[in-house]
Tab-separated table of C-alpha atoms and ligand atoms in Angstrom:
chain	number	residue	atom	x	y	z
A	1	MET	CA	-72.381	-48.022	-8.850
A	2	VAL	CA	-75.421	-45.940	-10.105
A	3	ALA	CA	-75.939	-46.157	-13.438
A	4	GLN	CA	-77.218	-43.116	-14.872
A	5	GLY	CA	-81.080	-43.859	-16.618
A	6	ARG	CA	-81.259	-42.549	-19.539
A	7	VAL	CA	-84.564	-43.110	-21.713
A	8	VAL	CA	-84.652	-42.507	-25.720
A	9	ARG	CA	-88.282	-41.858	-26.801
A	10	GLY	CA	-89.495	-43.549	-29.222
A	11	ALA	CA	-92.370	-43.886	-31.160
A	12	ALA	CA	-93.063	-46.975	-29.166
A	13	LEU	CA	-92.460	-48.936	-25.876
A	14	ALA	CA	-92.108	-51.509	-27.251
A	15	ALA	CA	-89.064	-50.322	-29.719
A	16	THR	CA	-87.893	-48.216	-26.851
A	17	LEU	CA	-84.399	-48.197	-26.173
A	18	VAL	CA	-83.546	-48.141	-23.052
A	19	LEU	CA	-79.923	-47.863	-21.107
A	20	GLY	CA	-78.063	-47.874	-17.371
A	21	VAL	CA	-81.870	-49.466	-15.623
A	22	SER	CA	-79.479	-51.407	-13.529
A	23	ALA	CA	-79.468	-47.882	-11.077
A	24	CYS	CA	-79.085	-49.294	-7.339
A	25	GLY	CA	-80.118	-47.906	-3.732
A	26	SER	CA	-83.533	-48.701	-4.428
A	27	SER	CA	-85.447	-47.309	-0.447
A	28	ASP	CA	-89.178	-48.447	-2.230
A	29	SER	CA	-88.302	-51.475	-0.472
A	30	GLY	CA	-91.726	-51.571	1.190
A	31	SER	CA	-94.246	-52.463	-1.593
A	32	GLY	CA	-92.450	-51.510	-4.403
A	33	ALA	CA	-95.515	-52.237	-6.815
A	34	SER	CA	-98.193	-50.374	-5.010
A	35	GLY	CA	-101.732	-51.134	-3.803
A	36	GLN	CA	-102.684	-51.385	-7.531
A	37	THR	CA	-100.206	-54.741	-7.901
A	38	GLN	CA	-100.951	-56.249	-4.856
A	39	ALA	CA	-105.144	-55.833	-6.383
A	40	ALA	CA	-103.132	-57.558	-9.276
A	41	LEU	CA	-102.044	-60.674	-8.001
A	42	GLU	CA	-105.128	-62.555	-7.609
A	43	GLY	CA	-107.164	-65.948	-8.241
A	44	VAL	CA	-106.170	-69.583	-7.140
A	45	GLY	CA	-105.646	-72.027	-8.868
A	46	PRO	CA	-103.704	-74.050	-11.438
A	47	ILE	CA	-100.748	-72.408	-12.717
A	48	THR	CA	-97.571	-73.020	-15.336
A	49	LEU	CA	-93.719	-72.231	-14.476
A	50	VAL	CA	-92.346	-71.931	-18.010
A	51	THR	CA	-88.617	-72.770	-18.223
A	52	GLY	CA	-85.703	-73.637	-20.640
A	53	LYS	CA	-84.713	-76.803	-20.005
A	54	ASP	CA	-84.451	-77.905	-17.434
A	55	THR	CA	-80.541	-79.676	-17.326
A	56	SER	CA	-80.180	-80.057	-13.908
A	57	GLY	CA	-82.323	-81.954	-13.028
A	58	ASN	CA	-84.255	-81.274	-9.984
A	59	LEU	CA	-87.042	-78.488	-10.747
A	60	GLN	CA	-89.518	-81.213	-11.347
A	61	ASN	CA	-89.193	-82.661	-7.877
A	62	GLN	CA	-89.372	-79.004	-5.706
A	63	VAL	CA	-92.208	-78.398	-8.147
A	64	ASN	CA	-93.548	-81.867	-6.668
A	65	GLY	CA	-92.691	-80.324	-3.214
A	66	TRP	CA	-95.278	-77.755	-3.675
A	67	ASN	CA	-98.138	-79.662	-5.768
A	68	GLN	CA	-97.990	-82.043	-2.396
A	69	LEU	CA	-98.959	-78.897	-0.023
A	70	HIS	CA	-100.600	-77.350	-3.142
A	71	PRO	CA	-103.297	-79.982	-4.424
A	72	ASP	CA	-105.721	-76.932	-5.761
A	73	GLN	CA	-102.770	-74.866	-6.952
A	74	GLN	CA	-100.674	-77.784	-8.785
A	75	VAL	CA	-97.925	-76.478	-10.708
A	76	LYS	CA	-97.297	-77.637	-13.828
A	77	ILE	CA	-93.881	-77.214	-16.076
A	78	ILE	CA	-93.363	-75.992	-19.448
A	79	GLU	CA	-89.905	-76.673	-20.642
A	80	LEU	CA	-89.175	-74.430	-23.462
A	81	PRO	CA	-85.844	-75.162	-25.393
A	82	GLU	CA	-82.430	-75.477	-24.250
A	83	ASN	CA	-80.890	-71.908	-26.072
A	84	ALA	CA	-81.835	-68.890	-23.953
A	85	ASP	CA	-82.415	-67.175	-27.238
A	86	GLU	CA	-85.309	-69.562	-28.256
A	87	GLN	CA	-86.866	-69.409	-24.878
A	88	ARG	CA	-87.290	-65.726	-25.032
A	89	GLN	CA	-88.552	-66.120	-28.527
A	90	GLN	CA	-91.111	-68.221	-27.055
A	91	MET	CA	-91.605	-66.425	-24.127
A	92	VAL	CA	-92.145	-63.124	-26.374
A	93	GLN	CA	-94.715	-64.713	-28.543
A	94	ASN	CA	-96.739	-66.159	-25.783
A	95	ALA	CA	-96.687	-62.765	-24.403
A	96	THR	CA	-98.006	-60.089	-27.851
A	97	THR	CA	-100.431	-63.050	-28.235
A	98	LYS	CA	-101.490	-61.812	-24.731
A	99	SER	CA	-102.029	-65.826	-24.022
A	100	ASP	CA	-103.106	-67.200	-20.374
A	101	ALA	CA	-100.966	-70.168	-20.966
A	102	TYR	CA	-98.277	-69.121	-19.350
A	103	THR	CA	-98.248	-68.291	-15.599
A	104	VAL	CA	-94.652	-67.948	-14.202
A	105	LEU	CA	-91.703	-67.047	-16.048
A	106	ASN	CA	-88.255	-68.033	-15.908
A	107	LEU	CA	-86.710	-64.834	-16.801
A	108	ASP	CA	-82.854	-64.625	-18.092
A	109	VAL	CA	-81.483	-61.654	-16.163
A	110	ILE	CA	-81.145	-60.118	-19.011
A	111	TRP	CA	-84.767	-59.936	-20.036
A	112	THR	CA	-86.229	-57.794	-17.565
A	113	ALA	CA	-85.588	-54.494	-19.027
A	114	GLU	CA	-88.048	-55.898	-21.919
A	115	PHE	CA	-90.555	-57.457	-20.134
A	116	ALA	CA	-90.921	-54.968	-17.852
A	117	ALA	CA	-90.708	-51.916	-20.403
A	118	ASN	CA	-93.635	-53.912	-22.613
A	119	GLN	CA	-95.451	-54.805	-19.124
A	120	TRP	CA	-95.479	-58.598	-20.079
A	121	VAL	CA	-94.988	-59.313	-16.423
A	122	GLU	CA	-96.050	-57.703	-12.997
A	123	ALA	CA	-94.466	-55.472	-10.870
A	124	LEU	CA	-93.974	-57.981	-7.975
A	125	PRO	CA	-94.134	-56.295	-3.860
A	126	GLU	CA	-90.854	-55.998	-2.999
A	127	SER	CA	-91.735	-56.927	0.808
A	128	GLU	CA	-93.066	-60.449	0.358
A	129	PHE	CA	-89.405	-61.539	-0.525
A	130	PRO	CA	-86.285	-61.790	1.802
A	131	LEU	CA	-84.389	-59.430	-0.838
A	132	ASP	CA	-81.744	-58.414	1.951
A	133	LYS	CA	-81.242	-62.209	1.811
A	134	LEU	CA	-79.883	-62.440	-1.639
A	135	ILE	CA	-76.856	-61.303	-3.113
A	136	PRO	CA	-77.576	-57.897	-3.941
A	137	ALA	CA	-76.283	-57.835	-7.869
A	138	THR	CA	-78.499	-60.690	-8.349
A	139	VAL	CA	-81.549	-58.399	-6.862
A	140	GLU	CA	-80.661	-55.240	-9.157
A	141	THR	CA	-81.009	-57.637	-12.399
A	142	GLY	CA	-84.638	-58.513	-11.284
A	143	LYS	CA	-85.268	-54.436	-11.315
A	144	TYR	CA	-86.323	-51.874	-13.874
A	145	PHE	CA	-86.376	-47.837	-13.430
A	146	ASN	CA	-86.594	-49.017	-9.314
A	147	LYS	CA	-89.627	-51.265	-9.446
A	148	PHE	CA	-88.696	-54.976	-9.188
A	149	TYR	CA	-90.402	-57.109	-11.254
A	150	ALA	CA	-88.422	-60.934	-11.072
A	151	VAL	CA	-87.286	-62.855	-8.222
A	152	PRO	CA	-83.902	-64.000	-8.573
A	153	THR	CA	-84.191	-67.878	-7.853
A	154	THR	CA	-80.810	-68.839	-9.380
A	155	SER	CA	-77.154	-66.522	-9.881
A	156	ASP	CA	-75.092	-67.317	-12.294
A	157	GLY	CA	-70.982	-66.834	-12.584
A	158	GLY	CA	-68.974	-67.951	-15.334
A	159	LEU	CA	-66.067	-70.460	-13.298
A	160	LEU	CA	-62.701	-72.697	-14.936
A	161	TYR	CA	-63.376	-76.390	-14.925
A	162	TYR	CA	-59.405	-78.103	-15.210
A	163	ARG	CA	-58.596	-81.784	-15.361
A	164	LYS	CA	-56.563	-81.632	-11.747
A	165	ASP	CA	-55.258	-85.106	-12.280
A	166	LEU	CA	-54.057	-83.744	-15.514
A	167	LEU	CA	-52.584	-80.808	-14.656
A	168	ASP	CA	-50.939	-82.686	-11.313
A	169	ALA	CA	-48.886	-85.475	-13.346
A	170	ALA	CA	-47.665	-82.637	-15.491
A	171	GLY	CA	-46.876	-80.522	-12.106
A	172	VAL	CA	-48.460	-77.280	-13.502
A	173	LYS	CA	-50.888	-75.272	-11.428
A	174	ALA	CA	-54.522	-73.836	-12.129
A	175	PRO	CA	-53.726	-71.018	-14.505
A	176	THR	CA	-54.644	-66.890	-13.589
A	177	THR	CA	-53.615	-65.761	-17.370
A	178	TRP	CA	-54.359	-66.854	-20.745
A	179	SER	CA	-50.426	-67.190	-21.470
A	180	GLU	CA	-50.939	-69.557	-18.338
A	181	LEU	CA	-53.307	-72.184	-20.094
A	182	GLU	CA	-51.560	-72.189	-23.709
A	183	ALA	CA	-48.791	-73.286	-21.573
A	184	ALA	CA	-50.291	-75.940	-19.636
A	185	CYS	CA	-52.457	-76.764	-23.015
A	186	ALA	CA	-49.280	-76.959	-24.511
A	187	LYS	CA	-48.142	-79.368	-22.198
A	188	VAL	CA	-50.581	-81.600	-21.326
A	189	VAL	CA	-52.385	-82.293	-24.398
A	190	PRO	CA	-50.180	-83.339	-26.845
A	191	ALA	CA	-49.148	-86.156	-24.249
A	192	ASN	CA	-52.672	-86.968	-23.983
A	193	PRO	CA	-54.620	-88.334	-27.486
A	194	GLY	CA	-58.064	-87.079	-27.852
A	195	LEU	CA	-57.893	-84.459	-25.288
A	196	SER	CA	-58.522	-80.290	-26.544
A	197	CYS	CA	-57.297	-77.524	-24.735
A	198	TYR	CA	-60.263	-75.486	-24.263
A	199	ALA	CA	-64.170	-74.364	-25.245
A	200	GLY	CA	-66.362	-72.056	-23.499
A	201	GLN	CA	-69.663	-71.738	-25.659
A	202	PHE	CA	-68.944	-70.549	-29.089
A	203	GLU	CA	-72.328	-71.638	-31.144
A	204	LYS	CA	-73.875	-68.418	-32.346
A	205	TYR	CA	-76.215	-67.532	-28.871
A	206	GLU	CA	-76.541	-65.948	-25.770
A	207	GLY	CA	-73.735	-68.549	-24.942
A	208	LEU	CA	-71.137	-66.201	-27.312
A	209	THR	CA	-72.056	-63.097	-25.871
A	210	VAL	CA	-71.496	-63.813	-22.783
A	211	ASN	CA	-67.644	-65.612	-23.711
A	212	PHE	CA	-67.104	-62.329	-26.145
A	213	SER	CA	-67.990	-60.504	-23.186
A	214	GLU	CA	-65.903	-62.328	-21.084
A	215	ALA	CA	-63.176	-62.104	-22.952
A	216	VAL	CA	-63.330	-58.532	-23.330
A	217	ASN	CA	-63.878	-57.655	-19.820
A	218	SER	CA	-61.137	-59.951	-18.994
A	219	ALA	CA	-58.518	-58.235	-21.566
A	220	GLY	CA	-59.997	-54.788	-19.506
A	221	GLY	CA	-62.045	-53.528	-22.029
A	222	THR	CA	-66.172	-53.068	-21.901
A	223	VAL	CA	-68.622	-53.798	-24.299
A	224	VAL	CA	-71.229	-51.646	-23.194
A	225	GLY	CA	-70.350	-49.102	-20.028
A	226	ASP	CA	-72.225	-48.410	-17.264
A	227	ASP	CA	-73.077	-45.217	-18.803
A	228	GLY	CA	-74.868	-46.709	-21.796
A	229	LYS	CA	-72.057	-46.442	-23.733
A	230	PRO	CA	-70.618	-48.950	-26.408
A	231	ASN	CA	-67.071	-49.424	-26.359
A	232	VAL	CA	-66.106	-52.222	-28.819
A	233	ASN	CA	-63.369	-50.583	-30.752
A	234	THR	CA	-60.600	-50.787	-28.775
A	235	ALA	CA	-57.246	-52.460	-27.988
A	236	GLU	CA	-58.237	-53.663	-25.134
A	237	ALA	CA	-61.621	-55.382	-26.553
A	238	LYS	CA	-59.637	-56.480	-29.601
A	239	LYS	CA	-57.034	-58.708	-27.403
A	240	GLY	CA	-60.120	-60.268	-25.730
A	241	LEU	CA	-61.663	-61.500	-28.700
A	242	ASP	CA	-57.887	-62.091	-30.053
A	243	PHE	CA	-57.998	-65.085	-27.624
A	244	LEU	CA	-61.184	-66.744	-28.579
A	245	VAL	CA	-59.814	-65.865	-32.187
A	246	GLN	CA	-56.378	-67.192	-32.091
A	247	GLY	CA	-57.884	-70.111	-30.052
A	248	VAL	CA	-59.727	-71.302	-32.846
A	249	LYS	CA	-57.019	-70.762	-35.513
A	250	SER	CA	-54.090	-72.496	-32.979
A	251	GLY	CA	-56.395	-75.193	-32.204
A	252	GLU	CA	-56.273	-75.250	-28.653
A	253	ILE	CA	-60.333	-74.138	-28.864
A	254	PRO	CA	-60.946	-77.462	-31.070
A	255	GLN	CA	-63.497	-76.839	-34.241
A	256	LYS	CA	-66.190	-78.248	-32.884
A	257	ALA	CA	-66.327	-76.436	-29.643
A	258	ARG	CA	-67.710	-73.289	-32.657
A	259	THR	CA	-71.277	-75.364	-32.221
A	260	PHE	CA	-71.232	-75.612	-28.036
A	261	LYS	CA	-73.687	-74.303	-26.378
A	262	GLU	CA	-73.542	-75.074	-22.085
A	263	GLU	CA	-74.554	-79.145	-22.849
A	264	GLU	CA	-72.685	-79.852	-25.905
A	265	GLY	CA	-69.217	-78.414	-24.121
A	266	ARG	CA	-70.428	-80.340	-20.677
A	267	ARG	CA	-70.633	-83.956	-22.528
A	268	ALA	CA	-67.517	-83.335	-24.373
A	269	PHE	CA	-65.676	-82.435	-20.712
A	270	GLN	CA	-67.385	-85.670	-18.891
A	271	ALA	CA	-66.291	-87.051	-21.735
A	272	GLY	CA	-62.695	-86.248	-21.239
A	273	GLU	CA	-62.144	-84.740	-24.361
A	274	LEU	CA	-60.951	-80.938	-22.439
A	275	LEU	CA	-58.652	-80.154	-20.243
A	276	PHE	CA	-60.216	-76.649	-19.436
A	277	HIS	CA	-63.933	-75.620	-19.890
A	278	ARG	CA	-65.616	-72.245	-19.093
A	279	GLN	CA	-68.634	-73.482	-18.099
A	280	TRP	CA	-71.423	-72.443	-15.379
A	281	PRO	CA	-71.761	-74.296	-11.926
A	282	TYR	CA	-74.564	-76.685	-12.854
A	283	GLN	CA	-71.895	-78.345	-14.656
A	284	TYR	CA	-70.367	-79.327	-11.310
A	285	ALA	CA	-73.534	-81.905	-10.210
A	286	LYS	CA	-73.123	-83.409	-13.358
A	287	ALA	CA	-69.382	-84.492	-13.750
A	288	GLU	CA	-68.665	-85.915	-10.215
A	289	ALA	CA	-71.736	-87.701	-11.163
A	290	THR	CA	-70.484	-91.694	-9.896
A	291	ASP	CA	-73.029	-93.194	-12.510
A	292	GLY	CA	-70.802	-93.873	-15.484
A	293	SER	CA	-71.670	-90.855	-16.902
A	294	SER	CA	-69.334	-88.985	-16.432
A	295	GLN	CA	-65.353	-89.959	-17.205
A	296	VAL	CA	-64.093	-87.223	-15.069
A	297	ALA	CA	-65.675	-87.974	-11.615
A	298	GLY	CA	-63.095	-86.943	-8.738
A	299	LYS	CA	-60.101	-85.728	-11.528
A	300	PHE	CA	-61.337	-81.958	-12.323
A	301	ALA	CA	-61.653	-78.707	-10.236
A	302	VAL	CA	-62.542	-75.409	-10.550
A	303	ALA	CA	-60.784	-71.483	-10.016
A	304	PRO	CA	-61.702	-68.279	-11.719
A	305	LEU	CA	-61.621	-67.706	-14.792
A	306	PRO	CA	-58.699	-66.750	-16.307
A	307	GLY	CA	-57.933	-62.992	-18.745
A	308	LEU	CA	-55.078	-61.452	-19.892
A	309	ASP	CA	-52.695	-60.075	-16.990
A	310	GLY	CA	-54.553	-62.031	-14.058
A	311	PRO	CA	-57.844	-63.453	-13.185
A	312	GLY	CA	-60.422	-62.635	-15.407
A	313	ALA	CA	-63.368	-61.076	-14.887
A	314	SER	CA	-67.076	-63.262	-14.990
A	315	THR	CA	-70.630	-62.312	-16.722
A	316	LEU	CA	-73.260	-62.172	-14.331
A	317	GLY	CA	-75.601	-65.167	-15.626
A	318	GLY	CA	-79.209	-66.194	-14.059
A	319	HIS	CA	-82.121	-66.604	-14.106
A	320	ASN	CA	-85.578	-64.905	-12.280
A	321	TYR	CA	-88.984	-65.723	-11.820
A	322	ALA	CA	-91.638	-63.310	-13.378
A	323	ILE	CA	-95.495	-63.695	-13.216
A	324	SER	CA	-97.177	-63.244	-16.240
A	325	LYS	CA	-99.133	-59.979	-17.340
A	326	PHE	CA	-102.081	-62.339	-19.011
A	327	ALA	CA	-102.198	-65.174	-16.384
A	328	LYS	CA	-105.000	-66.124	-14.439
A	329	ASN	CA	-104.247	-67.657	-10.483
A	330	LYS	CA	-101.170	-64.998	-9.508
A	331	LYS	CA	-102.128	-65.056	-5.904
A	332	SER	CA	-100.797	-69.043	-6.554
A	333	ALA	CA	-98.232	-67.675	-8.730
A	334	LEU	CA	-96.879	-65.116	-6.068
A	335	ASP	CA	-96.866	-68.339	-3.355
A	336	PHE	CA	-94.921	-70.520	-5.518
A	337	ILE	CA	-92.174	-67.719	-6.093
A	338	LYS	CA	-92.108	-67.665	-2.367
A	339	TYR	CA	-91.976	-71.945	-2.213
A	340	MET	CA	-89.223	-70.982	-4.521
A	341	VAL	CA	-86.734	-68.422	-3.304
A	342	ASP	CA	-86.623	-69.781	0.245
A	343	GLU	CA	-83.664	-70.960	2.044
A	344	LYS	CA	-85.001	-74.391	1.861
A	345	GLN	CA	-85.152	-74.729	-1.947
A	346	GLN	CA	-82.479	-72.997	-2.434
A	347	ARG	CA	-80.161	-74.942	0.004
A	348	GLU	CA	-81.974	-78.408	-1.174
A	349	ASN	CA	-81.677	-77.266	-5.256
A	350	LEU	CA	-77.609	-76.537	-4.634
A	351	GLU	CA	-77.135	-79.326	-3.410
A	352	LYS	CA	-78.856	-81.881	-5.663
A	353	THR	CA	-77.385	-80.326	-8.320
A	354	SER	CA	-75.026	-77.456	-7.660
A	355	LEU	CA	-76.609	-74.540	-9.554
A	356	ALA	CA	-75.359	-70.982	-8.222
A	357	PRO	CA	-78.034	-70.112	-5.319
A	358	THR	CA	-78.643	-66.544	-4.899
A	359	TRP	CA	-79.369	-66.690	-1.233
A	360	SER	CA	-76.435	-65.563	-0.052
A	361	SER	CA	-75.663	-66.619	3.627
A	362	LEU	CA	-74.940	-69.796	1.541
A	363	TYR	CA	-72.073	-70.007	0.314
A	364	ASP	CA	-70.861	-69.680	3.316
A	365	ASP	CA	-72.451	-72.239	5.072
A	366	PRO	CA	-69.350	-74.699	5.959
A	367	ALA	CA	-70.955	-78.145	5.304
A	368	LEU	CA	-71.766	-76.487	2.124
A	369	VAL	CA	-68.508	-74.954	1.216
A	370	GLN	CA	-66.596	-78.453	1.984
A	371	LYS	CA	-69.143	-80.079	0.031
A	372	PHE	CA	-68.403	-77.906	-3.278
A	373	PRO	CA	-65.268	-75.948	-2.139
A	374	TYR	CA	-65.327	-73.673	-5.801
A	375	LEU	CA	-68.207	-71.386	-3.440
A	376	THR	CA	-66.165	-69.032	-2.304
A	377	GLU	CA	-64.679	-68.151	-5.375
A	378	LEU	CA	-67.661	-68.478	-7.106
A	379	LYS	CA	-69.646	-65.861	-4.359
A	380	LYS	CA	-66.956	-63.509	-5.506
A	381	SER	CA	-66.813	-63.930	-8.720
A	382	ILE	CA	-70.962	-63.394	-9.167
A	383	ASP	CA	-70.085	-60.042	-6.525
A	384	LYS	CA	-67.889	-58.882	-9.054
A	385	ALA	CA	-69.153	-59.870	-12.424
A	386	LYS	CA	-70.062	-58.106	-15.333
A	387	LYS	CA	-73.731	-57.375	-15.855
A	388	ARG	CA	-74.799	-57.505	-19.797
A	389	PRO	CA	-76.635	-54.605	-21.018
A	390	ALA	CA	-80.019	-53.990	-19.114
A	391	VAL	CA	-81.358	-52.262	-22.607
A	392	VAL	CA	-85.293	-53.207	-24.211
A	393	LYS	CA	-83.547	-54.215	-27.067
A	394	TYR	CA	-81.231	-56.969	-25.464
A	395	GLN	CA	-81.829	-58.692	-28.112
A	396	GLU	CA	-80.678	-56.840	-31.105
A	397	VAL	CA	-77.613	-55.867	-28.979
A	398	SER	CA	-76.933	-59.419	-28.548
A	399	SER	CA	-77.358	-60.676	-31.689
A	400	ALA	CA	-74.602	-58.219	-33.307
A	401	ILE	CA	-71.987	-59.234	-30.343
A	402	GLN	CA	-72.635	-62.756	-31.878
A	403	GLU	CA	-73.015	-62.062	-35.376
A	404	ALA	CA	-69.519	-60.192	-34.905
A	405	ALA	CA	-67.753	-62.786	-32.660
A	406	TYR	CA	-69.057	-65.212	-34.861
A	407	GLY	CA	-67.681	-64.501	-38.329
A	408	ALA	CA	-63.830	-63.525	-36.036
A	409	MET	CA	-63.984	-66.585	-34.961
A	410	ALA	CA	-65.181	-68.634	-38.039
A	411	GLY	CA	-62.144	-66.463	-39.944
A	412	THR	CA	-64.571	-65.026	-42.209
A	413	THR	CA	-63.527	-61.276	-40.732
A	414	THR	CA	-60.425	-59.967	-38.992
A	415	SER	CA	-60.900	-58.920	-34.972
A	416	GLU	CA	-60.639	-55.018	-36.216
A	417	ASP	CA	-63.185	-55.543	-38.818
A	418	ALA	CA	-65.671	-57.113	-36.510
A	419	LEU	CA	-65.199	-54.847	-33.360
A	420	LYS	CA	-64.840	-51.964	-36.125
A	421	SER	CA	-68.710	-53.026	-37.484
A	422	LEU	CA	-69.933	-53.819	-34.310
A	423	GLN	CA	-69.082	-50.979	-32.813
A	424	SER	CA	-71.612	-48.911	-35.110
A	425	LYS	CA	-73.953	-51.564	-34.988
A	426	LEU	CA	-73.806	-51.071	-30.755
A	427	GLU	CA	-73.909	-47.609	-31.168
A	428	GLU	CA	-76.887	-47.248	-33.635
A	429	LEU	CA	-78.539	-49.189	-30.992
A	430	THR	CA	-77.861	-47.317	-28.185
A	431	LYS	CA	-78.302	-44.061	-29.682
A	432	GLN	CA	-80.739	-41.162	-27.864
B	501	GLC	C1	-76.876	-69.301	-18.537
B	501	GLC	C2	-77.232	-68.122	-17.425
B	501	GLC	C3	-77.724	-66.870	-18.406
B	501	GLC	C4	-77.155	-67.087	-19.875
B	501	GLC	C5	-77.072	-68.183	-20.468
B	501	GLC	C6	-76.793	-68.452	-21.635
B	501	GLC	O1	-77.526	-69.882	-18.896
B	501	GLC	O2	-77.639	-68.393	-15.558
B	501	GLC	O3	-77.852	-66.201	-17.951
B	501	GLC	O4	-77.572	-65.910	-20.678
B	501	GLC	O5	-76.881	-69.268	-19.618
B	501	GLC	O6	-76.007	-69.950	-22.107
């Protein structure tokens, strides 16, 4: 699993592209960040937690728990937009102006390389956190060149939500391949006015990168390999992209799904408008709600993502807490992160929100598995999930992917042309 570390020397570190930093196996489990880091994490007092929109609804509760215990170290939540790209933009802006307004940053797993390479976040002492209790793949996402910068507090893996009531009534099993999914739609959708076959996150933003990568990986292709080399101009990648493109053409993917981020899709699924929905675990609790907000409570189930010839592959998602270099009260920030990553918080958060924990043992806990039957599948999906490239210029890589996938799905370019042009853009972005 050890990927090759490959560094491209550029004029400025900010412009440097670093590949393959997912290298595992750091033996540096003691003080990953040396005495220098320990000295930097000082200061006790109020702090902020900067995060994307809390679509799960339990974050303020968790923070209240800390605030009650720490009246002099109050944590104030600063909520950024729901869209991952917009969250990153605001965090980057805060860092480049060296503002102390943001203390703890809830970083998407894809941003570690950029924030670490630019020295916008502190290296953290590994021994302060229960890293051996967390799913190893999640811990790797917090590392950059074997130093540890961001503590995994929630993981994420893609799941196929489906209307079990409608499939059961039609005598159809949950699909494990795309053709089974299409056959199920052909059978069930025409008899149910207002129902569409399939949606995922297809708006032009990070979610589309995730969905495109999953389609390519689920057809046996690769976007950027572990060797750091892009490889999208292939028959496999085309089959993956064509699953999405053909879906739009045939109407299996409704036109309006091309404007869906996570929340728009969730609302459509909850309104009973979708037979199948590719979505993260957080949707489970919301769609199960019995307060009238969901039309599908008790009517849906969750399966692994389907693929071309068998089960597909999820993209690894999730979020890690890091400490801004420019913040005050870093000792409070460190202690707050320890509180948030603790098993108790993760258990309660899972129970309340169905967000995927990073704490391994929670996936095997019988009471939790009974409440969230998909946990066993989810753990497998996270364990073998494909990482997005761990590169400093990740946003440019992702934008190129979004451009290609969006254009092909809109029909403004063919899959062949989109992939050919994507391959050359990615080669340019990743060249030595
Ligand atoms: C989820 C995932 C994150 C991903 C984002 C895309 O929040 O946890 O990793 O980048 O969705 O929309």
